[in-house]
Tab-separated table of C-alpha atoms in Angstrom:
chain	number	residue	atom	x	y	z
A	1	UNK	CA	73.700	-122.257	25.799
A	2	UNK	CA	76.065	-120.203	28.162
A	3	UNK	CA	74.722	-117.402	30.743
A	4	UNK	CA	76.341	-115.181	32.933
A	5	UNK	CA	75.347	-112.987	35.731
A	6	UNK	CA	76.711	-110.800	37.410
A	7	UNK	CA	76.877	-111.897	40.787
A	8	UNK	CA	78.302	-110.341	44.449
A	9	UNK	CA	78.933	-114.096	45.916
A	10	UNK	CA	79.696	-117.377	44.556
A	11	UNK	CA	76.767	-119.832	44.813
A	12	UNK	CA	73.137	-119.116	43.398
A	13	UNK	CA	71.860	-118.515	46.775
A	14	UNK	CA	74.397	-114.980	45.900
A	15	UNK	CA	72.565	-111.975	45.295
A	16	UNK	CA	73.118	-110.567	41.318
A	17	UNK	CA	75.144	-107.677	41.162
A	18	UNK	CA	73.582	-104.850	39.264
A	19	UNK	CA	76.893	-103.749	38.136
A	20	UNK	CA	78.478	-105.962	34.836
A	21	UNK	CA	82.133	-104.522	34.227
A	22	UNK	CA	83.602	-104.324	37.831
A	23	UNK	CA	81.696	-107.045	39.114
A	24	UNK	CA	83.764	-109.472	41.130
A	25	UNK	CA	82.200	-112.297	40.127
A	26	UNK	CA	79.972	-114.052	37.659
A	27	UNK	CA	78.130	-116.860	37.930
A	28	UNK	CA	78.398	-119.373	34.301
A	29	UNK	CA	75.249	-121.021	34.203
A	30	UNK	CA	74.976	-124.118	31.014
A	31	UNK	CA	71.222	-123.966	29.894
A	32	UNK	CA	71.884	-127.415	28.680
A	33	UNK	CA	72.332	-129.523	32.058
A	34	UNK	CA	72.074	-126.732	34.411
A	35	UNK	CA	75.185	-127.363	35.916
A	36	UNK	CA	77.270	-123.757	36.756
A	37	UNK	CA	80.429	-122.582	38.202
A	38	UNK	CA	81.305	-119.007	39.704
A	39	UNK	CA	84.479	-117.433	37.928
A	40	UNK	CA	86.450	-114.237	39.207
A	41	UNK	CA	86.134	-111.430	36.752
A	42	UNK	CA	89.265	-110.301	35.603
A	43	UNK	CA	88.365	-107.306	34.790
A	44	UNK	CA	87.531	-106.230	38.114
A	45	UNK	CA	90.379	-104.065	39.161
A	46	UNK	CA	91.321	-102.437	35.554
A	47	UNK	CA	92.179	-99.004	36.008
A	48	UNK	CA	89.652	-98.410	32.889
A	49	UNK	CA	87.880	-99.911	30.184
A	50	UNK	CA	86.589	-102.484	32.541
A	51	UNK	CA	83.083	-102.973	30.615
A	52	UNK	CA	85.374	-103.795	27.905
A	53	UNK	CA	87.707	-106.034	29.170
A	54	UNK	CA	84.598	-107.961	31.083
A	55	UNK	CA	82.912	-108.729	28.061
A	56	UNK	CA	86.235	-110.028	26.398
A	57	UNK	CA	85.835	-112.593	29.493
A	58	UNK	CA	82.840	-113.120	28.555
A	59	UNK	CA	83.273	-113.671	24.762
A	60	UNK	CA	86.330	-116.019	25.301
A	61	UNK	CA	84.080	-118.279	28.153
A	62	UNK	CA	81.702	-118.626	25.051
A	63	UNK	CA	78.707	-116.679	26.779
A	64	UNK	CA	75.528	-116.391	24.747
A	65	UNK	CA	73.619	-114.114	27.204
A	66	UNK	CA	75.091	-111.552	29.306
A	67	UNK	CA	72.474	-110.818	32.805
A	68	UNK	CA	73.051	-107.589	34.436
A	69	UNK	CA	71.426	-104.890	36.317
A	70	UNK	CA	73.038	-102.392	33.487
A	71	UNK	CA	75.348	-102.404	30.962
A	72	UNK	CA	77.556	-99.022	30.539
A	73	UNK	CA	77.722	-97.879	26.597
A	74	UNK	CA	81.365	-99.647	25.806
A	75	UNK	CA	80.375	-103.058	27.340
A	76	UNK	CA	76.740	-102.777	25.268
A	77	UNK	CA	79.328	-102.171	21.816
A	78	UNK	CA	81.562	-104.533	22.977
A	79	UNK	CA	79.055	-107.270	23.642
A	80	UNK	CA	76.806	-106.701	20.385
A	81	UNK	CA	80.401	-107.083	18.478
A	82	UNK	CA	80.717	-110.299	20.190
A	83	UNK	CA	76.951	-111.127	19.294
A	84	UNK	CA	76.298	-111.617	23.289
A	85	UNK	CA	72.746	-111.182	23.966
A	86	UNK	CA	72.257	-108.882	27.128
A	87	UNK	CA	69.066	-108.851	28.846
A	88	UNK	CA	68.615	-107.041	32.584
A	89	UNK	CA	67.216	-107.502	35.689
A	90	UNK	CA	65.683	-105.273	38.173
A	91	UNK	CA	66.001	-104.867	42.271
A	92	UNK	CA	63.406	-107.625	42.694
A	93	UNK	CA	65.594	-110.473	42.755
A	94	UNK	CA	67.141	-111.892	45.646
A	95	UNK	CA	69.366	-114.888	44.274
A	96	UNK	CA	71.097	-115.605	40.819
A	97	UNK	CA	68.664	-118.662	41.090
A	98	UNK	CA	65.515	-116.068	41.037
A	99	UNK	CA	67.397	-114.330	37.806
A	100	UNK	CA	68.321	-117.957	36.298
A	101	UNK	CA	64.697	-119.037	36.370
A	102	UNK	CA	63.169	-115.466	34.922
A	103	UNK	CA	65.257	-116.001	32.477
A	104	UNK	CA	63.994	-119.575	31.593
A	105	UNK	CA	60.564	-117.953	31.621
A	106	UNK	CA	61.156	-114.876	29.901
A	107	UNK	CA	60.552	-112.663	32.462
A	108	UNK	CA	63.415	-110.462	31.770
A	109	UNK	CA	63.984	-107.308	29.902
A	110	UNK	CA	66.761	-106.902	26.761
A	111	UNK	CA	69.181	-104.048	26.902
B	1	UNK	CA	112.809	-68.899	29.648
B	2	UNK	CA	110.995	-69.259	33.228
B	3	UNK	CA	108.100	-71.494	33.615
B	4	UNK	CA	106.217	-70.460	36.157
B	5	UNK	CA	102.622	-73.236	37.019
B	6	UNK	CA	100.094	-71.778	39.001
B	7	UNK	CA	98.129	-74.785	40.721
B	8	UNK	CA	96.222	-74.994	43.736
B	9	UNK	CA	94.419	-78.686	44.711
B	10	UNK	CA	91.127	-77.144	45.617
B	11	UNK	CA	89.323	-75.264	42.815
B	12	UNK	CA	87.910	-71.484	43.323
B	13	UNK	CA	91.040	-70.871	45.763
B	14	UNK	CA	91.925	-67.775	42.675
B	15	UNK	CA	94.314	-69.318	40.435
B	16	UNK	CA	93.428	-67.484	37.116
B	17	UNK	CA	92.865	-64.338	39.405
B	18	UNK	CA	96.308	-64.735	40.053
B	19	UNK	CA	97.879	-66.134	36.569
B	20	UNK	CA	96.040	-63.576	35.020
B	21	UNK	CA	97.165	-60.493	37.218
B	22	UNK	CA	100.376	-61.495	37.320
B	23	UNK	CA	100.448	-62.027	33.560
B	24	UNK	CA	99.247	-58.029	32.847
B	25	UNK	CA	101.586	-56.531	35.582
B	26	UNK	CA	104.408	-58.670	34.143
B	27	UNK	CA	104.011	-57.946	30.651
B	28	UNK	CA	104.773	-54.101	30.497
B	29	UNK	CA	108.593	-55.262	31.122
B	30	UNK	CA	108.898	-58.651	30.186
B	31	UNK	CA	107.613	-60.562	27.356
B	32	UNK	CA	104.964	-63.399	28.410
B	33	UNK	CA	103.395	-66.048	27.137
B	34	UNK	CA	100.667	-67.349	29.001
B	35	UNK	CA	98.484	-71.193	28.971
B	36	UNK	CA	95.623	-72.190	30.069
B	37	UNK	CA	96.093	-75.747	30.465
B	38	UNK	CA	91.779	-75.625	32.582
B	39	UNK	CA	91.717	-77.754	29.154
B	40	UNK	CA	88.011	-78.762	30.749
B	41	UNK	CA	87.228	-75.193	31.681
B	42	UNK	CA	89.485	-72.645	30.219
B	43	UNK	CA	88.373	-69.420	31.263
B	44	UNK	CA	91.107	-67.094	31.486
B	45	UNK	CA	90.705	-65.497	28.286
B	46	UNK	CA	87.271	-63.913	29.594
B	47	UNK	CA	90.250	-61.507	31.859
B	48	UNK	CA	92.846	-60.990	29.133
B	49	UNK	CA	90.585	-60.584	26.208
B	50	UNK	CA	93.036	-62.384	23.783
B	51	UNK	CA	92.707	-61.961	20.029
B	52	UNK	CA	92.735	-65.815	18.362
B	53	UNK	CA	94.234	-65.999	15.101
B	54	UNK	CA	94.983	-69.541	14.870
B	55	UNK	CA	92.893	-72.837	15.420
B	56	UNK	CA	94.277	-76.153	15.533
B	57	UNK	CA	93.172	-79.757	16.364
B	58	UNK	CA	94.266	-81.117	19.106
B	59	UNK	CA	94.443	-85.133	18.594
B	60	UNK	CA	95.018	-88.631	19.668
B	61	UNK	CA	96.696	-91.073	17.320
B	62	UNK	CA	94.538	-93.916	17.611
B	63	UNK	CA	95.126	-97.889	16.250
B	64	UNK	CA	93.439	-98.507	13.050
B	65	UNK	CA	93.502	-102.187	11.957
B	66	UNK	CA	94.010	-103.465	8.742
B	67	UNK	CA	91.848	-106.780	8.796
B	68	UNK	CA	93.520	-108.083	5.425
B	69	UNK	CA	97.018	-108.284	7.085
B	70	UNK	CA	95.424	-109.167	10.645
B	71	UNK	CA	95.794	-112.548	11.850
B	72	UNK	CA	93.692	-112.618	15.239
B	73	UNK	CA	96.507	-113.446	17.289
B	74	UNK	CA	95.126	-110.703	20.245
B	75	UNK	CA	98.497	-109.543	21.200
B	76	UNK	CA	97.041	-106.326	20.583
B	77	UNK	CA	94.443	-107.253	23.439
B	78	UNK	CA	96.911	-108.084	25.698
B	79	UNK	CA	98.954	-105.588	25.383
B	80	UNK	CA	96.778	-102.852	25.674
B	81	UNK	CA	97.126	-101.275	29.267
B	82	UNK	CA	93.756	-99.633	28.867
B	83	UNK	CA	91.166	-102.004	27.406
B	84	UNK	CA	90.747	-100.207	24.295
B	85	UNK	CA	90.846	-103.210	22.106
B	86	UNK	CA	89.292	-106.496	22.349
B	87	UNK	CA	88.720	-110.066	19.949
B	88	UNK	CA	85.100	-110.294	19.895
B	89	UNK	CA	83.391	-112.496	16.945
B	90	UNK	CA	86.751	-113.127	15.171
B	91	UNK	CA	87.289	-109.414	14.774
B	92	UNK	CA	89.305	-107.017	16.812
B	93	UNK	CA	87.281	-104.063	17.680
B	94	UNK	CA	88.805	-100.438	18.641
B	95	UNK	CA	87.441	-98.192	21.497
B	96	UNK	CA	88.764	-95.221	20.687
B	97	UNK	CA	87.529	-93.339	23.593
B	98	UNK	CA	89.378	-95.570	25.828
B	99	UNK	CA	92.875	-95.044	23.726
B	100	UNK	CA	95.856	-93.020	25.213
B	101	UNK	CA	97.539	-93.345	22.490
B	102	UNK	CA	100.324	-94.775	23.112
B	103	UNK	CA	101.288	-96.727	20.329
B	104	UNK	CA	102.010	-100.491	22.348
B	105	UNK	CA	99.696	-101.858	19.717
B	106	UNK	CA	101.412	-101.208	16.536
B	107	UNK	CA	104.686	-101.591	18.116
B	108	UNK	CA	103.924	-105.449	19.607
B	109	UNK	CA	101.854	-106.263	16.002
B	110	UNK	CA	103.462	-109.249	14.573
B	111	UNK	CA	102.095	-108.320	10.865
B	112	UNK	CA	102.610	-104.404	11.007
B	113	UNK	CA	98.313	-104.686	10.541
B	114	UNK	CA	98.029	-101.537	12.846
B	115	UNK	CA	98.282	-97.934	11.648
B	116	UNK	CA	97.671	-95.197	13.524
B	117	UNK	CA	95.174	-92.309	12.871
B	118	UNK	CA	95.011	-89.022	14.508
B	119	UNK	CA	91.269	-88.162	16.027
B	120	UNK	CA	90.445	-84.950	17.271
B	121	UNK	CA	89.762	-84.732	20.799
B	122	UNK	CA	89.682	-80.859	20.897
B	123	UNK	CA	91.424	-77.799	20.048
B	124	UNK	CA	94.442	-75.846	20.906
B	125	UNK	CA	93.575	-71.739	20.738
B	126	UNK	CA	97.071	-69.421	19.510
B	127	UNK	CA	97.219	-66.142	19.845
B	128	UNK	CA	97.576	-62.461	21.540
B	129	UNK	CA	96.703	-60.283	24.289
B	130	UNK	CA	97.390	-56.785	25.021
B	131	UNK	CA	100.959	-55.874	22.850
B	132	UNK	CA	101.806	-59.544	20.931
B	133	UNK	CA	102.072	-61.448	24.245
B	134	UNK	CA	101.685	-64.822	23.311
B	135	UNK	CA	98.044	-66.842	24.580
B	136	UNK	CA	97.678	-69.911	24.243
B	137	UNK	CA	94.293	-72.100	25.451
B	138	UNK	CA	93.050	-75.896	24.753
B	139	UNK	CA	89.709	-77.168	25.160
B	140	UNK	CA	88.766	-80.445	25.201
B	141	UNK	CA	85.527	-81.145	22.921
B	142	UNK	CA	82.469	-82.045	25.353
B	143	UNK	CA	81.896	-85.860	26.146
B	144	UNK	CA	86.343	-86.654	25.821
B	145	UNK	CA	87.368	-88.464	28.446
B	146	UNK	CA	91.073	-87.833	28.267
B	147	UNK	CA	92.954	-83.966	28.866
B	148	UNK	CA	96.438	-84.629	29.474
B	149	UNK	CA	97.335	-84.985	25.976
B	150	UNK	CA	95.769	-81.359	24.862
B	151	UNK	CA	97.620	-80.102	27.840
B	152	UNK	CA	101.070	-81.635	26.667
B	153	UNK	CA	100.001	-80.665	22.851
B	154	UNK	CA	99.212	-77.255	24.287
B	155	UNK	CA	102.636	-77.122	25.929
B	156	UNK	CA	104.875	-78.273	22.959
B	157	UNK	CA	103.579	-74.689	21.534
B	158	UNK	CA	105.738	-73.030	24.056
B	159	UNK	CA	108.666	-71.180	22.709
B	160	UNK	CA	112.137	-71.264	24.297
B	161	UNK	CA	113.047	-67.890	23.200
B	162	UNK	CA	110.333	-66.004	25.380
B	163	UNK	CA	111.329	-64.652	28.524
B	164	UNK	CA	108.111	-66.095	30.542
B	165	UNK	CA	105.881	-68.855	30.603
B	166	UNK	CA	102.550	-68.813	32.739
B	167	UNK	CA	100.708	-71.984	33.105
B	168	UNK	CA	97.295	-71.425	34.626
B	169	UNK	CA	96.569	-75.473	35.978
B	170	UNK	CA	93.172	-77.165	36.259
B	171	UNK	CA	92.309	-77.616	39.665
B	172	UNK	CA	92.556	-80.865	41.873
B	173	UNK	CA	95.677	-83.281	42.006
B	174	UNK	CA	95.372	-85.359	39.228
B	175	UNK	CA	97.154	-86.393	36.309
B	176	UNK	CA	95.727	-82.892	34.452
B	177	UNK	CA	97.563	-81.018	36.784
B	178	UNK	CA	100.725	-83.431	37.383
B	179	UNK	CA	100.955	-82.740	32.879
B	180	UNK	CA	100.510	-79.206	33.142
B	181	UNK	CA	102.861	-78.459	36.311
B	182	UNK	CA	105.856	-81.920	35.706
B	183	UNK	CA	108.340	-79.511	34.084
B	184	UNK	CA	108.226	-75.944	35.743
B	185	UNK	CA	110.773	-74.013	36.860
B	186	UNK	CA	108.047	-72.819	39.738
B	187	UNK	CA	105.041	-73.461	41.102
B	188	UNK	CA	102.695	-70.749	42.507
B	189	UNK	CA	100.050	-72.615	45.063
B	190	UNK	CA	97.052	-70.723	45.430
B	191	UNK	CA	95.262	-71.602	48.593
B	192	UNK	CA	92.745	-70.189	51.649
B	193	UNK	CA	93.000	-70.390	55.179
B	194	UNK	CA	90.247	-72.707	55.760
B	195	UNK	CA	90.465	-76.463	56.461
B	196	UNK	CA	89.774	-77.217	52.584
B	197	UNK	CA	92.261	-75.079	51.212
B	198	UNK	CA	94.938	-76.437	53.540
B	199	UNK	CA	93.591	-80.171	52.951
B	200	UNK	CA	94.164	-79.794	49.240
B	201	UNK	CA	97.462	-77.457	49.847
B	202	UNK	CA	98.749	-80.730	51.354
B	203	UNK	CA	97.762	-82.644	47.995
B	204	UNK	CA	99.222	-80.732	46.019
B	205	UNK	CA	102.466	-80.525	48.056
B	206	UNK	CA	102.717	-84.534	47.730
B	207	UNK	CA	102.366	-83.597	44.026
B	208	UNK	CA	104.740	-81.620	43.815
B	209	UNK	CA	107.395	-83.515	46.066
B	210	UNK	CA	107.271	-86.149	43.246
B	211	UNK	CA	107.677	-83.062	40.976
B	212	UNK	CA	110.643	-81.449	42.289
B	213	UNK	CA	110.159	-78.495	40.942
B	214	UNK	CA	110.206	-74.876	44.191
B	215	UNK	CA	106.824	-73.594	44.935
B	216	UNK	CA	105.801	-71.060	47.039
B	217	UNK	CA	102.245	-70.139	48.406
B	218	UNK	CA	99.610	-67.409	48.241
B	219	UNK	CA	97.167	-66.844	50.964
B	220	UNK	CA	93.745	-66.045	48.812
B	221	UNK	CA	90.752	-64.534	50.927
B	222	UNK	CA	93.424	-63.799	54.061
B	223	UNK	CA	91.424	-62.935	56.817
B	224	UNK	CA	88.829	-65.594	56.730
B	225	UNK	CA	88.855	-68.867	58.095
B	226	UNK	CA	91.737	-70.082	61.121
B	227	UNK	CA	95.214	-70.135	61.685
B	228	UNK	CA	95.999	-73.547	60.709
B	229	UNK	CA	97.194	-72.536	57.304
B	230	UNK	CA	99.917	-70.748	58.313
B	231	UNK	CA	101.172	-72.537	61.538
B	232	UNK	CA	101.356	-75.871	59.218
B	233	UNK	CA	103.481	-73.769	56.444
B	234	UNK	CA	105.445	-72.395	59.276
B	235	UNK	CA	106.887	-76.017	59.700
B	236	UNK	CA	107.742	-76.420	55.829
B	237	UNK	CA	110.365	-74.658	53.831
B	238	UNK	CA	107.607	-73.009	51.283
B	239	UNK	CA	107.256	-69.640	51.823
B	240	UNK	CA	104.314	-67.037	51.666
B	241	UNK	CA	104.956	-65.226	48.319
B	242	UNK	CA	101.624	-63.130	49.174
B	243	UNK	CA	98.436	-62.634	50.730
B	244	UNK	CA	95.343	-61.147	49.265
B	245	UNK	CA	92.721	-59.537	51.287
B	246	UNK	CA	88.975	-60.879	51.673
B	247	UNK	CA	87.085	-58.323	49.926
B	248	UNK	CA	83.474	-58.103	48.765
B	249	UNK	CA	84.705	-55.881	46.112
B	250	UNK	CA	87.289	-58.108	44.656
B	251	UNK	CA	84.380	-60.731	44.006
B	252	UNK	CA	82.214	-58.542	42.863
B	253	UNK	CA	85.369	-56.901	40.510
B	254	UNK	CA	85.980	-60.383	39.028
B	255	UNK	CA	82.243	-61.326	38.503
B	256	UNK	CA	82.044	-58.763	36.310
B	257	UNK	CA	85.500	-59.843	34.092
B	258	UNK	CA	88.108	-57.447	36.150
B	259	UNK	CA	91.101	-58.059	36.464
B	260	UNK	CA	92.544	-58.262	40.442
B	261	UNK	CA	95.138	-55.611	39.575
B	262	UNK	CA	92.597	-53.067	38.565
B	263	UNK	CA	90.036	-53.790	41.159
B	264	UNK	CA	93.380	-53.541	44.229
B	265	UNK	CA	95.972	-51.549	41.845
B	266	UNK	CA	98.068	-51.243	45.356
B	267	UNK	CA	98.308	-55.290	44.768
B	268	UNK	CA	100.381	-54.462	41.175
B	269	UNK	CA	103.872	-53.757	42.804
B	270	UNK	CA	103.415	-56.923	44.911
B	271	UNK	CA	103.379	-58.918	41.396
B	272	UNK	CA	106.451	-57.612	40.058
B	273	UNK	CA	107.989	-58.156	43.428
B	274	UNK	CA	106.872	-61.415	43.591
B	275	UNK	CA	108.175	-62.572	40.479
B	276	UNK	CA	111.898	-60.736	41.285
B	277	UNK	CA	111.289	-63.215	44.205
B	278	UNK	CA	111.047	-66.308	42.220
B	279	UNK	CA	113.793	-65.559	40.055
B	280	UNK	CA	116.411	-64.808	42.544
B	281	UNK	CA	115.044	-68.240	44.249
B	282	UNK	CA	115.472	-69.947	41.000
B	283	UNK	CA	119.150	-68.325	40.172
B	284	UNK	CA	119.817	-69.415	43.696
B	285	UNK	CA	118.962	-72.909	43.135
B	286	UNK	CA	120.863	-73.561	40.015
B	287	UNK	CA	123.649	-71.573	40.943
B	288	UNK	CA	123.120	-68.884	37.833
């Protein structure tokens, strides 16, 4: 199973970005072997739609969870559509490795 | 017909005060029609009092796909400049809020699956004030993202065969104003002689460099503020087309719904005079 977070660097030392559309980049995390990789997000510098476009990038890299700090309303359509689970996290993280493991322990919240 | 765009960058500098005076003085001897393309905030029916005898929806065609002819090949996706589509679960899903309607969709469809289907975005106001001058306001339903086509909906209503057309423009410098001001003949800037007013002046001037059309400027609240107004337009070719006094009573007048031309009535001539102004610029210009 795919996640991906938000994230404002590229390792999982990074800190997780609260914002999901404009975002630069995520972080793909495989629950599987917990191996990950840190992709650009195209959707960064869209004049508009962004939220939109973002979670096309998401769909297409075969994400089952989206992590954010907040989803605006046409990423949370656009993800459902796509049956991407989006759950949130809150200023108390530090690292994407900190969000990562709440996740594994169901510590965070569903959007 | 003369199409004369009253704009001014930063808001409150007295466009409608303006549009709206000028509109009464002008139409004992010419005949007017006047638009208020404030599609977000049109208020300049609350001076002129127009009666509205005609209603109609202003809209955006937006894609509609048929998913019996659709064969998920996304070039829809791709194609869209604004993001308002997108393949998610084997489906393609329409944001219609984020459609400007431009039609790239259906045109680039390999199958001919897209239609498109008008949605109303808000409303474009017809009809009269004082003797069957012609008034004419849009507004934009709460919670749409997207003026500019109301305001070029709005301005397709304009007929050719009256004498003058008065565009009162949202404020700012964006793309509202740059669709309600692309076209005319003339554009009145409305400004103040304080360091905001001739910050935004300068906006709009880029705007309207990439407009081409002549503008000149009026000096709102004269007497306040510094001299840096008028030393910067001394080094430009626009000219001061008029100033208007800071007065309490002119606030207090237009609080209350007055118009400027009954609260100063020795400002009335200055209207009329303006306007010969701007047409012997404009006969100038195009060599009438």
């Amino acid at each position: 199973m795919i996640l991906m977070i938000s994230s404002l660097g590229t390792t999982l030392e990074s800190p997780p970005n609260p914002r999901f559309g404009r975002t630069e980049t995520y972080i793909k995390y495989n629950l599987e072997d917990n191996t990950w990789v840190a992709l650009e997000n195209p959707a960064v510098s869209q004049a508009g739609g962004a939220g939109v476009a973002a979670s096309q990038f998401l769909a297409n890299q075969g994400a089952a969870i989206a992590i954010s700090g907040r989803f605006g309303p046409n990423a949370y359509h656009a993800l459902n559509a796509a049956g991407i689970k989006m759950m949130t996290f809150d200023g108390n993280y530090k690292t994407v490795e900190q969000v990562v493991e709440a996740y594994k322990e169901n510590l965070l919240e569903e959007a | 017909m003369i199409k004369i765009a009253i704009a001014s960058g930063k808001g409150g500098t007295g466009k409608t005060m303006v549009a709206t005076s000028m509109a009464f003085s002008l139409a004992k001897e010419h005949n007017i029609q006047f638009l208020d393309c404030d599609v977000e905030a049109p208020n300049a029916h609350l001076f002129l009092k127009p009666e509205i005898s005609e209603v109609k929806p202003a809209v955006i065609n937006v894609p509609k796909i048929d998913y019996n002819q659709c064969i998920l090949c996304s070039r829809c996706v791709d194609i869209c400049e604004f993001n308002a589509l997108a393949m998610l679960g084997e489906k393609i899903f329409v944001f219609e809020q984020l459609c400007h309607g431009c039609g790239s969709c259906t045109i680039h469809c390999p199958v001919n699956a897209i239609s498109e289907t008008p949605r109303k975005i808000g409303e474009l106001n017809i009809g009269n004030f004082i003797n069957d001058h012609r008034y004419l306001y849009g507004e934009l339903t709460i919670s749409e993202p997207m003026p500019t086509p109301i305001i070029r909906q709005l301005k397709a209503l304009i007929r050719e065969e009256v004498e003058i057309a008065i565009l009162d423009s949202p404020p700012g410098a964006s793309c509202s104003v740059v669709a309600t001001l692309h076209d005319a003949d003339y554009v009145i800037l409305v400004t103040e002689p304080t360091p905001f007013g001739l910050h935004d002046l300068k906006q709009m001037l880029g705007v309207i460099a990439q407009t081409g059309s002549p503008a000149g400027v009026i000096i709102n609240r004269d007497g306040i503020g510094d001299s840096n107004l008028e030393d910067y337009l001394a080094t430009t070719q626009f000219p001061i087309l008029l100033k208007i006094p800071y007065q309490e009573n002119i606030a207090v007048g237009l609080a209350t719904g007055r118009l400027l031309i009954d609260i100063l009535p020795e400002i009335k001539d200055a209207f009329t005079d303006m306007f010969l102004a701007i047409k012997s610029t404009l006969e100038t210009e195009v060599g009438v």
